[in-house]
Coordinates of C-alpha atoms in Angstrom, one line a residue:
X1 CA -43.0 89.0 60.2
X2 CA -45.8 87.7 62.5
X3 CA -44.3 85.7 65.2
X4 CA -41.0 85.8 67.3
X5 CA -39.3 82.8 65.4
X6 CA -39.5 84.7 62.2
X7 CA -38.3 88.0 63.7
X8 CA -35.3 86.0 65.4
X9 CA -34.7 84.2 61.9
X10 CA -34.5 87.6 60.3
X11 CA -32.4 89.3 63.1
X12 CA -29.8 86.6 63.2
X13 CA -29.4 85.8 59.4
X14 CA -25.9 86.8 58.1
X15 CA -25.5 88.4 55.1
X16 CA -22.6 87.4 53.1
X17 CA -20.4 90.8 53.6
X18 CA -20.3 89.6 57.5
X19 CA -19.5 86.3 56.4
X20 CA -16.5 87.6 54.8
X21 CA -15.6 90.1 57.3
X22 CA -15.7 87.9 60.1
X23 CA -13.1 85.5 58.6
X24 CA -10.9 88.6 58.8
X25 CA -11.4 89.4 62.8
X26 CA -8.5 87.5 64.2
X27 CA -9.3 85.9 67.8
X28 CA -12.5 85.3 69.7
X29 CA -15.2 88.1 70.5
X30 CA -16.7 88.9 73.8
X31 CA -19.8 90.8 74.4
X32 CA -20.0 92.8 77.6
X33 CA -23.5 93.7 78.4
X34 CA -25.0 90.9 76.0
X35 CA -28.3 90.8 78.0
X36 CA -29.8 94.0 76.9
X37 CA -32.1 94.7 73.9
X38 CA -29.7 94.2 71.0
X39 CA -27.0 91.7 72.9
X40 CA -28.7 88.4 72.3
X41 CA -29.4 88.9 68.8
X42 CA -25.8 90.2 67.9
X43 CA -24.5 87.4 69.7
X44 CA -26.5 84.8 67.5
X45 CA -25.9 86.8 64.5
X46 CA -22.0 86.6 65.1
X47 CA -22.3 82.8 65.9
X48 CA -24.3 82.2 62.4
X49 CA -21.8 84.2 60.4
X50 CA -18.9 81.9 62.1
X51 CA -20.8 78.7 61.2
X52 CA -21.5 80.0 57.5
X53 CA -17.9 80.8 57.1
X54 CA -16.9 77.5 58.2
X55 CA -14.1 78.8 60.7
X56 CA -13.7 78.2 64.4
X57 CA -14.4 81.0 66.9
X58 CA -15.8 81.7 70.2
X59 CA -18.5 84.1 70.9
X60 CA -18.7 84.9 74.6
X61 CA -21.5 86.8 76.2
X62 CA -21.2 88.4 79.6
X63 CA -24.2 89.6 81.6
X64 CA -25.9 89.5 84.7
X65 CA -28.3 86.7 83.3
X66 CA -30.9 87.5 86.2
X67 CA -33.2 85.3 83.9
X68 CA -31.6 81.9 83.6
X69 CA -33.8 81.4 80.4
X70 CA -32.1 84.0 78.5
X71 CA -28.7 82.5 79.4
X72 CA -29.8 79.4 78.1
X73 CA -31.4 80.6 74.9
X74 CA -27.9 81.8 74.0
X75 CA -26.2 78.9 75.1
X76 CA -28.5 76.8 72.9
X77 CA -27.6 78.9 69.9
X78 CA -23.9 78.2 70.6
X79 CA -22.8 81.3 72.4
X80 CA -20.6 80.8 75.5
X81 CA -21.8 82.8 78.6
X82 CA -20.6 84.3 81.7
X83 CA -22.7 85.2 84.5
X84 CA -21.1 88.4 86.0
X85 CA -22.0 91.8 87.4
X86 CA -19.4 94.4 85.7
X87 CA -20.1 96.6 88.3
X88 CA -18.5 94.1 90.7
X89 CA -15.1 94.4 91.0
X90 CA -14.3 90.6 91.6
X91 CA -16.5 89.7 88.6
X92 CA -14.7 91.7 86.5
X93 CA -11.5 90.5 87.4
X94 CA -12.5 86.9 87.0
X95 CA -13.4 87.6 83.1
X96 CA -10.9 86.0 80.9
X97 CA -9.0 88.3 78.3
X98 CA -10.3 88.1 74.9
X99 CA -8.9 89.8 71.6
X100 CA -12.1 91.4 70.6
X101 CA -14.4 93.1 72.7
X102 CA -17.9 94.5 71.8
X103 CA -19.0 96.8 75.1
X104 CA -22.7 97.2 75.3
X105 CA -23.1 97.9 79.1
X106 CA -24.8 101.0 80.0
X107 CA -27.9 102.4 81.3
X108 CA -30.4 104.9 80.0
X109 CA -34.0 104.4 81.3
X110 CA -34.5 105.5 84.6
X111 CA -31.9 107.9 84.4
X112 CA -33.9 110.8 85.5
X113 CA -33.9 110.8 89.6
X114 CA -31.0 108.3 89.4
X115 CA -28.1 110.3 88.0
X116 CA -25.6 108.7 90.1
X117 CA -25.9 105.5 89.1
X118 CA -26.1 106.5 85.3
X119 CA -22.7 108.2 85.7
X120 CA -21.4 105.0 87.4
X121 CA -22.4 102.9 85.0
X122 CA -21.7 104.9 81.7
X123 CA -18.3 106.6 82.6
X124 CA -16.8 104.7 85.9
X125 CA -17.4 101.2 84.3
X126 CA -15.8 102.1 81.3
X127 CA -12.4 102.9 83.0
X128 CA -12.2 99.8 84.4
X129 CA -13.3 97.8 81.5
X130 CA -10.8 99.9 79.4
X131 CA -7.9 99.1 81.7
X132 CA -8.7 95.5 81.9
X133 CA -8.9 94.8 78.2
X134 CA -6.3 97.5 76.9
X135 CA -4.9 95.0 74.7
X136 CA -7.9 94.2 72.8
X137 CA -9.9 95.8 70.0
X138 CA -12.6 97.3 71.3
X139 CA -16.0 98.4 69.7
X140 CA -17.8 100.9 72.2
X141 CA -21.5 101.3 72.0
X142 CA -22.6 104.9 72.3
X143 CA -25.4 107.1 70.8
X144 CA -26.5 110.1 68.5
X145 CA -27.5 111.6 71.9
X146 CA -24.0 112.9 72.5
X147 CA -25.0 115.6 69.4
X148 CA -27.2 118.5 69.9
X149 CA -30.6 119.0 68.1
X150 CA -29.8 120.4 64.6
X151 CA -31.9 121.8 61.8
X152 CA -33.6 119.4 60.0
X153 CA -32.3 120.9 56.4
X154 CA -28.7 119.9 57.7
X155 CA -29.0 116.4 57.2
X156 CA -27.8 115.2 60.3
X157 CA -24.4 115.7 62.4
X158 CA -21.3 114.4 61.4
X159 CA -18.6 112.3 63.0
X160 CA -16.3 115.3 63.0
X161 CA -18.7 117.5 64.6
X162 CA -18.2 118.5 68.3
X163 CA -20.5 116.8 70.5
X164 CA -23.0 118.9 72.7
X165 CA -25.3 116.5 74.5
X166 CA -28.4 117.7 76.2
X167 CA -29.5 116.3 79.4
X168 CA -27.4 114.1 82.0
X169 CA -27.9 110.8 80.2
X170 CA -26.4 112.0 77.0
X171 CA -23.6 114.0 78.9
X172 CA -22.7 110.5 80.3
X173 CA -22.6 108.7 77.3
X174 CA -20.1 111.4 76.2
X175 CA -18.0 110.6 79.1
X176 CA -18.2 106.9 78.4
X177 CA -16.7 107.8 75.1
X178 CA -13.9 110.3 76.7
X179 CA -13.0 107.4 79.1
X180 CA -12.5 104.9 76.6
X181 CA -10.6 107.4 74.6
X182 CA -8.6 108.3 77.3
X183 CA -7.3 104.6 77.8
X184 CA -7.0 103.9 74.0
X185 CA -4.6 107.1 74.0
X186 CA -2.6 105.7 77.2
X187 CA -2.4 102.3 75.8
X188 CA -2.6 102.7 72.1
X189 CA -5.7 100.5 72.4
X190 CA -7.5 100.0 69.0
X191 CA -11.0 101.5 69.4
X192 CA -14.1 102.1 67.5
X193 CA -16.9 104.4 68.8
X194 CA -20.4 103.1 67.7
X195 CA -22.8 106.0 67.7
X196 CA -26.5 104.5 67.2
X197 CA -29.8 105.9 66.8
X198 CA -32.3 104.4 66.6
X199 CA -32.2 100.7 65.9
X200 CA -35.7 98.7 65.2
X201 CA -36.9 95.5 66.4
X202 CA -40.4 94.5 66.1
X203 CA -40.7 94.5 69.8
X204 CA -39.6 98.3 70.4
X205 CA -38.2 101.3 68.7
X206 CA -39.5 104.7 67.2
X207 CA -41.5 102.7 64.5
X208 CA -43.3 100.3 67.1
X209 CA -44.3 103.7 68.9
X210 CA -45.6 105.4 66.4
X211 CA -47.6 102.5 64.6
X212 CA -49.1 101.8 68.1
X213 CA -50.4 105.2 68.2
X214 CA -51.8 105.1 65.0
X215 CA -53.4 101.7 65.5
X216 CA -55.2 102.9 68.7
X217 CA -56.4 106.1 66.9
X218 CA -54.2 108.2 69.2
X219 CA -52.8 111.6 68.0
X220 CA -49.0 111.7 67.2
X221 CA -46.6 114.1 68.6
X222 CA -44.6 115.7 66.1
X223 CA -42.8 118.1 68.1
X224 CA -39.6 115.9 67.1
X225 CA -40.6 115.9 63.5
X226 CA -37.8 113.8 61.9
X227 CA -35.9 110.8 62.9
X228 CA -33.3 108.4 61.7
X229 CA -33.9 104.4 62.1
X230 CA -32.0 101.3 61.2
X231 CA -32.9 97.9 61.4
X232 CA -31.5 96.1 64.4
X233 CA -30.1 93.3 62.2
X234 CA -28.1 95.5 59.9
X235 CA -26.9 97.6 63.2
X236 CA -25.8 94.4 64.9
X237 CA -24.1 93.5 61.6
X238 CA -22.2 96.9 61.6
X239 CA -21.1 96.5 65.1
X240 CA -19.4 92.9 64.6
X241 CA -17.7 94.3 61.4
X242 CA -16.5 97.4 63.2
X243 CA -13.8 95.1 64.9
X244 CA -12.0 95.6 61.8
X245 CA -11.9 99.5 62.1
X246 CA -10.7 99.7 65.6
X247 CA -7.7 102.1 65.7
X248 CA -5.6 104.4 67.7
X249 CA -6.4 107.2 67.3
X250 CA -10.1 106.4 67.4
X251 CA -12.3 105.7 64.8
X252 CA -16.1 107.0 65.3
X253 CA -18.9 105.6 63.2
X254 CA -22.5 107.3 63.2
X255 CA -24.9 103.9 62.9
X256 CA -28.3 104.8 61.5
X257 CA -30.5 104.7 58.4
X258 CA -29.9 106.9 55.3
X259 CA -33.3 108.6 55.3
X260 CA -34.0 111.9 57.4
X261 CA -37.7 110.3 58.2
X262 CA -40.7 112.5 58.7
X263 CA -42.8 111.5 61.6
X264 CA -45.8 112.7 59.8
X265 CA -44.7 110.5 56.7
X266 CA -44.3 107.5 58.9
X267 CA -47.5 108.1 60.7
X268 CA -49.4 108.5 57.6
X269 CA -47.8 105.5 55.9
X270 CA -49.1 103.3 59.0
X271 CA -52.3 105.1 58.7
X272 CA -52.6 103.8 55.1
X273 CA -51.4 100.3 56.0
X274 CA -54.0 100.1 58.8
X275 CA -56.7 102.0 56.8
X276 CA -57.3 104.6 59.4
X277 CA -57.0 108.6 59.8
X278 CA -54.1 109.9 61.5
X279 CA -54.2 113.0 63.9
X280 CA -51.4 115.0 64.9
X281 CA -50.7 117.4 68.1
X282 CA -48.2 120.1 68.6
X283 CA -46.1 121.8 66.1
X284 CA -43.1 120.4 64.1
X285 CA -40.1 121.9 65.1
X286 CA -37.3 123.0 62.8
X287 CA -34.6 121.0 64.6
X288 CA -34.4 117.4 65.5
X289 CA -31.6 114.8 66.8
X290 CA -30.3 113.3 63.5
X291 CA -27.1 111.7 62.4
X292 CA -25.4 111.6 59.0
X293 CA -24.1 108.2 58.5
X294 CA -22.5 108.3 55.1
X295 CA -19.2 107.3 56.5
X296 CA -20.4 103.9 57.8
X297 CA -22.1 103.3 54.4
X298 CA -18.9 103.9 53.0
X299 CA -17.4 101.1 55.0
X300 CA -20.0 98.6 55.5
X301 CA -22.4 99.3 52.7
X302 CA -26.3 100.4 52.9
X303 CA -28.7 98.7 55.2
X304 CA -30.2 95.6 53.9
X305 CA -33.8 96.4 55.4
X306 CA -35.4 99.3 54.1
X307 CA -37.7 101.9 56.0
X308 CA -40.6 100.7 54.0
X309 CA -40.2 97.0 54.7
X310 CA -39.6 97.7 58.2
X311 CA -42.9 99.7 58.2
X312 CA -44.5 96.9 56.8
X313 CA -43.5 94.2 59.0
X314 CA -44.3 96.7 62.2
X315 CA -47.8 97.0 60.9
X316 CA -48.1 93.4 60.5
X317 CA -46.6 92.8 64.1
X318 CA -48.9 95.3 65.7
X319 CA -52.0 94.1 63.9
X320 CA -51.3 90.6 65.2
X321 CA -50.8 91.9 68.7
X322 CA -47.3 90.3 69.1
X323 CA -45.3 90.8 72.2
X324 CA -43.3 94.1 72.7
X325 CA -40.8 95.2 75.1
X326 CA -42.1 97.9 77.6
X327 CA -39.0 100.4 77.0
X328 CA -40.1 103.6 75.2
X329 CA -37.2 105.3 73.3
X330 CA -38.5 109.0 74.3
X331 CA -37.5 110.0 70.9
X332 CA -39.8 113.0 71.3
X333 CA -37.9 113.9 74.3
X334 CA -36.1 117.6 73.4
X335 CA -35.0 118.2 76.8
X336 CA -32.7 115.2 77.4
X337 CA -34.6 113.9 80.6
X338 CA -34.9 110.1 80.3

């Protein structure tokens, strides 16, 4: 994994299980907020799966598309695009109806100091979208941040546990869920809430942040001593296949990898790959933000890319000084301030 083209190929290559499931999804698929970190690869993955299945189905990506090149890139891959600001009522009203909606719009970075906008994006906008697409199947991207920090030995929070989010970002994400649930209850809209943490791309994510610290011989903070991670390609696949699990009452899936991964282990493994010593700072705590994704594995199978494979790819990426997205996850954050 040493170039953008290799990364794109891996992220958007459909598995046979996705190809089979996309045949069962009735109707076109619209992705709202396609311009974010995961949206472009999700849209391309869906289009490749449709082509592999030999069926006809539209993939429609909606975003502001402030960068025309990003829009053209999707169109070149066979994805239809619509430039729209979802917070603009006229733009939202003009969007076509669609039988299947993947809702990826939201904000996280810069929440601190801009709380009003965070709540508008994460709770007001969902109500407008839920009203418009009340007759669609909707998969709503959410986050494991809606759970509290839990004892590491517990093995992660389950979907059945009561959320208790820390900080305004996480609170607003729970608000997004509750708003969609309200309209699902009101209109019997089939809904699936997709609680993700943390997706891994070579250009961003928990593994990149740890790998860069180790490579630069910087000490690694272990206060948040354990994490869950999942390959972004697998996370995108599960999101598309979740359209088959939308229901009223709502279906909820935790989406992450199967391991409760030790930050110390991850750092030491990167140290081995980089042939360098690793230093740590602060004390590892007994609690962490962790999710148990057993329910999603029962529905979708285990991820196709292992933790060790992700780490090997990441080490190559960092050594080659390949491009990264300057949006840290703040996974070490224990106070919910983003």
